[in-house]
Structures are given as C-alpha cells and as structure tokens.
Amino acid sequence: VSTQSTGYQRRVRGGNGLMAAHSLYHKGEIDAALVKYMTLAELGYEVAQSNAAFIFDREDTPFIRELSSRYERAFVNWRRAATQGFGGARLKLGDYYYYGQGTEEDPNEAAEQYQLASDAETNAQALFNLGYMHEVGIGRQQDMHLAKRYYDLAALSSVDAHLPTLLANTRLQAKITFESLYKFFNEVTVSKIIDYIIGAFFHSAEYIAGTVTSTVSFLTTLDNLLTEDWDIYAMTILAVILGIVVAVRGNPQRQAAAERLAAAERQAQLERQQQQQPQQAPIIGEREPADGQAAPPAN
C-alpha cells in the first residue's frame, strides 16, 4: 500500500510541477520554466524532457543563447524523450544527427532516426526527409523510385504535406528525365550509330533472304506435288473460277429481268382495273330520254 501511495504522490507532484512550469512559460518567465522542466526531466518525466529540449532549441532568452552547451543539453533530452516512445523526439534526433548539432554529424544515424519516427507515429516530416535522403543519396542509397514512394507516403500521412511533396515529386521527375537524356546522349557515339545501322542492315538482309528462301521452298514443294497431269488440275481450277465469275455476274441480270417482269404485271393489272370501272354518271340538270324518245339536240 505504501508503494502505491508513494507512486501516486510522485505522479501528483510531477503533474503539479509540469503545470507550474507551463504557467511560467506562458507568463514569459522562460528561464524559470526551464529550471523546473530540467528538474522534472531528471526525474524521468518525458513531457518535461521534450519541453526542456524544445526551450533549448528556441533560444528565447539571453541566458540560453549564451549557453555554449545548449545543443548538447537539447540533444540529451530529445534522446531521453525518444527512448520513452515520443516519435517527435525521434524526428528531432534525426535533425541533430543530420546537421551535427549537439553531436557528431552522422547522416546514416539521422536516416535511422527518421525511419524510427515514421514507424512509430507515421510522421509526415520524417517520411519526407527519408524521401529526400534517397533522392540525393545521403544516409541512404540513391534510389529515385524509393524517394517517390516516401514522398507519396508523406502526402498520404498529412494534408499539410501535399504541396511540399508535389513540388518534390516535380523536381524528382525533372531530375529523372534530365539524367535519362544525359545518359542517352553520353552513351551514343558515332561508332555506336554506325554499328546500329550496320546491324539493322544485316538484320534486314537476313529477313529478306529468309523470305526468298521460304518462297523458293514453297514453289519447289508445289512442283514436286504436281504430277504429269498438271494441266487437268489447272483446267479444273480455271473452270471453278469461271463458274464463280458467271454466278456473280449473272445475279444482277436475273434481278433486272425479274424487275421488268414485275413492272409488266403491275401495268397489266392497272389496265384491267381501268376497264372494269363503271361509266361516268350523267351531269346534274340533264334528263335522260325516255324509251322511244330522241334526245334533245345540243345547243
């Protein structure tokens, strides 16, 4: 019970100390806040460690700016916070290793810290930094495809990273295109062009020779297959062709004859209908003559 009570009291004191340091910082008493954060950092509070490192980074007061070991102190506290699982501290450690602040410059270790930060919290800035390192070949093997992959992952991780990754991908594509053109023109020489032309010529000659050989072989095989009665086969083939031509040409003539016959039948039917129609009725006002009476003379 005493152990649980001691742990609870420790957390309460730590929370009160963090709140007091936070209040001092916002009141502008940055040096006093730094002292409290450093005290709590030594007790193992991760928030105090990262806040103390942040204050050393900012250099907001003359005391901090004149402190020659400020970067070393910031580095130590970032490393402590990173050990406790804070991904943002891993990102800052990568920056310190990359630029050699508070420690020796080590691009490989910087890339390792960026990788850990991206794995811990999918940090967009860490992903972007890894893409850049793959692009320029610092701390990581130069690989344009991996660089693009990390840039795309950074864009997916944060909306704020869309514009930077778009510009980075544009630069990356321009670099790939330029390097491809440079490699092409650097490798192409007059001798290579001549070799290419000669190779294309011989390739074409081989293709033509193969085609001619195939044609001659086909004709030879056909000649071997034909017997002494080749004229009978030829006449049969010509007769079949002639029959096809006659059949094709005869279709329009039969169609025209059928159309003429149909037209004649329609004309005959029309004439029969006209003959069967009744005579025209008398005009109104004229009286038909009675039986035995002559029709009145016309005027």
mmCIF file of C-alpha atoms in Angstrom, residues 40-180:
data_model
loop_
_atom_site.group_PDB
_atom_site.id
_atom_site.type_symbol
_atom_site.label_atom_id
_atom_site.label_comp_id
_atom_site.label_asym_id
_atom_site.label_seq_id
_atom_site.Cartn_x
_atom_site.Cartn_y
_atom_site.Cartn_z
ATOM 1 C CA LEU A 40 11.393 17.114 -13.711
ATOM 2 C CA ALA A 41 13.365 15.785 -16.686
ATOM 3 C CA GLU A 42 15.986 14.395 -14.337
ATOM 4 C CA LEU A 43 13.165 12.604 -12.525
ATOM 5 C CA GLY A 44 12.228 10.861 -15.784
ATOM 6 C CA TYR A 45 9.161 12.782 -16.953
ATOM 7 C CA GLU A 46 9.039 12.507 -20.732
ATOM 8 C CA VAL A 47 6.954 15.692 -21.185
ATOM 9 C CA ALA A 48 9.491 17.658 -19.142
ATOM 10 C CA GLN A 49 12.363 16.210 -21.174
ATOM 11 C CA SER A 50 10.826 17.154 -24.531
ATOM 12 C CA ASN A 51 9.780 20.618 -23.262
ATOM 13 C CA ALA A 52 13.253 21.338 -21.909
ATOM 14 C CA ALA A 53 14.795 20.297 -25.224
ATOM 15 C CA PHE A 54 12.275 22.493 -27.036
ATOM 16 C CA ILE A 55 13.249 25.537 -24.955
ATOM 17 C CA PHE A 56 16.949 24.919 -25.600
ATOM 18 C CA ASP A 57 16.140 24.764 -29.333
ATOM 19 C CA ARG A 58 14.245 28.067 -29.331
ATOM 20 C CA GLU A 59 16.995 30.180 -27.700
ATOM 21 C CA ASP A 60 14.378 32.668 -26.488
ATOM 22 C CA THR A 61 16.426 34.243 -23.660
ATOM 23 C CA PRO A 62 19.958 35.672 -23.413
ATOM 24 C CA PHE A 63 20.819 33.029 -20.833
ATOM 25 C CA ILE A 64 20.025 30.209 -23.245
ATOM 26 C CA ARG A 65 21.686 31.918 -26.228
ATOM 27 C CA GLU A 66 24.899 32.410 -24.230
ATOM 28 C CA LEU A 67 24.892 28.826 -23.020
ATOM 29 C CA SER A 68 27.538 27.061 -25.086
ATOM 30 C CA SER A 69 26.226 23.578 -24.287
ATOM 31 C CA ARG A 70 22.584 24.311 -25.203
ATOM 32 C CA TYR A 71 22.582 21.971 -28.220
ATOM 33 C CA GLU A 72 24.243 19.171 -26.250
ATOM 34 C CA ARG A 73 21.642 19.564 -23.469
ATOM 35 C CA ALA A 74 18.820 19.624 -26.014
ATOM 36 C CA PHE A 75 20.208 16.516 -27.690
ATOM 37 C CA VAL A 76 20.376 14.624 -24.399
ATOM 38 C CA ASN A 77 16.777 15.473 -23.526
ATOM 39 C CA TRP A 78 15.493 14.661 -27.013
ATOM 40 C CA ARG A 79 17.198 11.280 -26.753
ATOM 41 C CA ARG A 80 15.659 10.630 -23.323
ATOM 42 C CA ALA A 81 12.186 11.523 -24.601
ATOM 43 C CA ALA A 82 12.683 9.363 -27.705
ATOM 44 C CA THR A 83 13.697 6.412 -25.536
ATOM 45 C CA GLN A 84 10.320 6.719 -23.786
ATOM 46 C CA GLY A 85 8.453 6.461 -27.103
ATOM 47 C CA PHE A 86 7.910 10.055 -28.239
ATOM 48 C CA GLY A 87 8.048 9.993 -32.058
ATOM 49 C CA GLY A 88 8.549 13.753 -32.336
ATOM 50 C CA ALA A 89 11.750 13.378 -30.321
ATOM 51 C CA ARG A 90 12.975 10.793 -32.851
ATOM 52 C CA LEU A 91 12.423 13.348 -35.604
ATOM 53 C CA LYS A 92 14.461 15.960 -33.709
ATOM 54 C CA LEU A 93 17.217 13.430 -33.069
ATOM 55 C CA GLY A 94 17.366 12.828 -36.818
ATOM 56 C CA ASP A 95 17.770 16.563 -37.405
ATOM 57 C CA TYR A 96 20.553 16.780 -34.808
ATOM 58 C CA TYR A 97 22.427 13.873 -36.381
ATOM 59 C CA TYR A 98 21.889 15.245 -39.897
ATOM 60 C CA TYR A 99 23.185 18.749 -39.136
ATOM 61 C CA GLY A 100 25.714 17.723 -36.452
ATOM 62 C CA GLN A 101 24.158 19.806 -33.656
ATOM 63 C CA GLY A 102 24.953 18.616 -30.148
ATOM 64 C CA THR A 103 26.610 15.522 -31.578
ATOM 65 C CA GLU A 104 28.761 14.425 -34.491
ATOM 66 C CA GLU A 105 27.247 14.637 -37.965
ATOM 67 C CA ASP A 106 26.000 11.200 -38.970
ATOM 68 C CA PRO A 107 23.608 11.005 -41.961
ATOM 69 C CA ASN A 108 23.190 7.237 -41.568
ATOM 70 C CA GLU A 109 22.052 7.603 -37.978
ATOM 71 C CA ALA A 110 19.839 10.522 -39.000
ATOM 72 C CA ALA A 111 18.104 8.315 -41.561
ATOM 73 C CA GLU A 112 17.714 5.603 -38.920
ATOM 74 C CA GLN A 113 16.053 8.056 -36.526
ATOM 75 C CA TYR A 114 13.735 9.300 -39.291
ATOM 76 C CA GLN A 115 12.793 5.697 -40.042
ATOM 77 C CA LEU A 116 12.003 5.045 -36.371
ATOM 78 C CA ALA A 117 9.925 8.231 -36.187
ATOM 79 C CA SER A 118 7.919 7.279 -39.268
ATOM 80 C CA ASP A 119 7.340 3.768 -37.942
ATOM 81 C CA ALA A 120 6.259 4.989 -34.509
ATOM 82 C CA GLU A 121 3.746 7.679 -35.484
ATOM 83 C CA THR A 122 3.691 7.742 -39.332
ATOM 84 C CA ASN A 123 5.371 11.136 -39.135
ATOM 85 C CA ALA A 124 4.947 13.009 -42.445
ATOM 86 C CA GLN A 125 8.090 15.106 -41.908
ATOM 87 C CA ALA A 126 10.177 12.004 -41.238
ATOM 88 C CA LEU A 127 8.813 10.339 -44.388
ATOM 89 C CA PHE A 128 9.563 13.441 -46.434
ATOM 90 C CA ASN A 129 13.124 13.561 -45.051
ATOM 91 C CA LEU A 130 13.663 9.896 -45.963
ATOM 92 C CA GLY A 131 12.442 10.631 -49.493
ATOM 93 C CA TYR A 132 14.929 13.485 -49.798
ATOM 94 C CA MET A 133 17.784 11.352 -48.500
ATOM 95 C CA HIS A 134 17.005 8.647 -51.066
ATOM 96 C CA GLU A 135 16.779 11.303 -53.765
ATOM 97 C CA VAL A 136 20.203 12.834 -53.093
ATOM 98 C CA GLY A 137 21.875 9.670 -51.793
ATOM 99 C CA ILE A 138 22.744 10.980 -48.312
ATOM 100 C CA GLY A 139 22.425 8.474 -45.478
ATOM 101 C CA ARG A 140 20.553 6.146 -47.795
ATOM 102 C CA GLN A 141 21.324 4.593 -51.169
ATOM 103 C CA GLN A 142 20.243 6.866 -54.009
ATOM 104 C CA ASP A 143 17.026 5.455 -55.394
ATOM 105 C CA MET A 144 14.571 7.689 -57.257
ATOM 106 C CA HIS A 145 11.745 5.159 -57.026
ATOM 107 C CA LEU A 146 12.073 4.822 -53.257
ATOM 108 C CA ALA A 147 12.271 8.613 -52.985
ATOM 109 C CA LYS A 148 8.964 8.957 -54.809
ATOM 110 C CA ARG A 149 7.447 6.270 -52.617
ATOM 111 C CA TYR A 150 8.374 8.132 -49.423
ATOM 112 C CA TYR A 151 7.148 11.431 -50.845
ATOM 113 C CA ASP A 152 3.801 9.822 -51.677
ATOM 114 C CA LEU A 153 3.557 8.296 -48.181
ATOM 115 C CA ALA A 154 4.229 11.707 -46.663
ATOM 116 C CA ALA A 155 1.420 13.223 -48.748
ATOM 117 C CA LEU A 156 -0.954 10.485 -47.577
ATOM 118 C CA SER A 157 0.044 10.996 -43.933
ATOM 119 C CA SER A 158 -0.755 14.705 -43.706
ATOM 120 C CA VAL A 159 -2.752 17.257 -45.654
ATOM 121 C CA ASP A 160 -0.087 19.874 -44.939
ATOM 122 C CA ALA A 161 2.445 17.756 -46.833
ATOM 123 C CA HIS A 162 0.550 17.811 -50.147
ATOM 124 C CA LEU A 163 2.169 20.954 -51.556
ATOM 125 C CA PRO A 164 5.769 20.147 -50.462
ATOM 126 C CA THR A 165 5.513 16.607 -51.815
ATOM 127 C CA LEU A 166 4.020 17.878 -55.072
ATOM 128 C CA LEU A 167 6.986 20.211 -55.563
ATOM 129 C CA ALA A 168 9.413 17.460 -54.532
ATOM 130 C CA ASN A 169 7.885 14.968 -56.976
ATOM 131 C CA THR A 170 8.019 17.567 -59.759
ATOM 132 C CA ARG A 171 11.712 18.170 -59.051
ATOM 133 C CA LEU A 172 12.303 14.430 -58.849
ATOM 134 C CA GLN A 173 10.635 13.777 -62.208
ATOM 135 C CA ALA A 174 12.627 16.570 -63.841
ATOM 136 C CA LYS A 175 15.834 15.108 -62.419
ATOM 137 C CA ILE A 176 14.970 11.605 -63.693
ATOM 138 C CA THR A 177 14.219 12.965 -67.171
ATOM 139 C CA PHE A 178 17.429 15.013 -67.283
ATOM 140 C CA GLU A 179 19.569 12.092 -66.121
ATOM 141 C CA SER A 180 17.982 9.800 -68.710
#
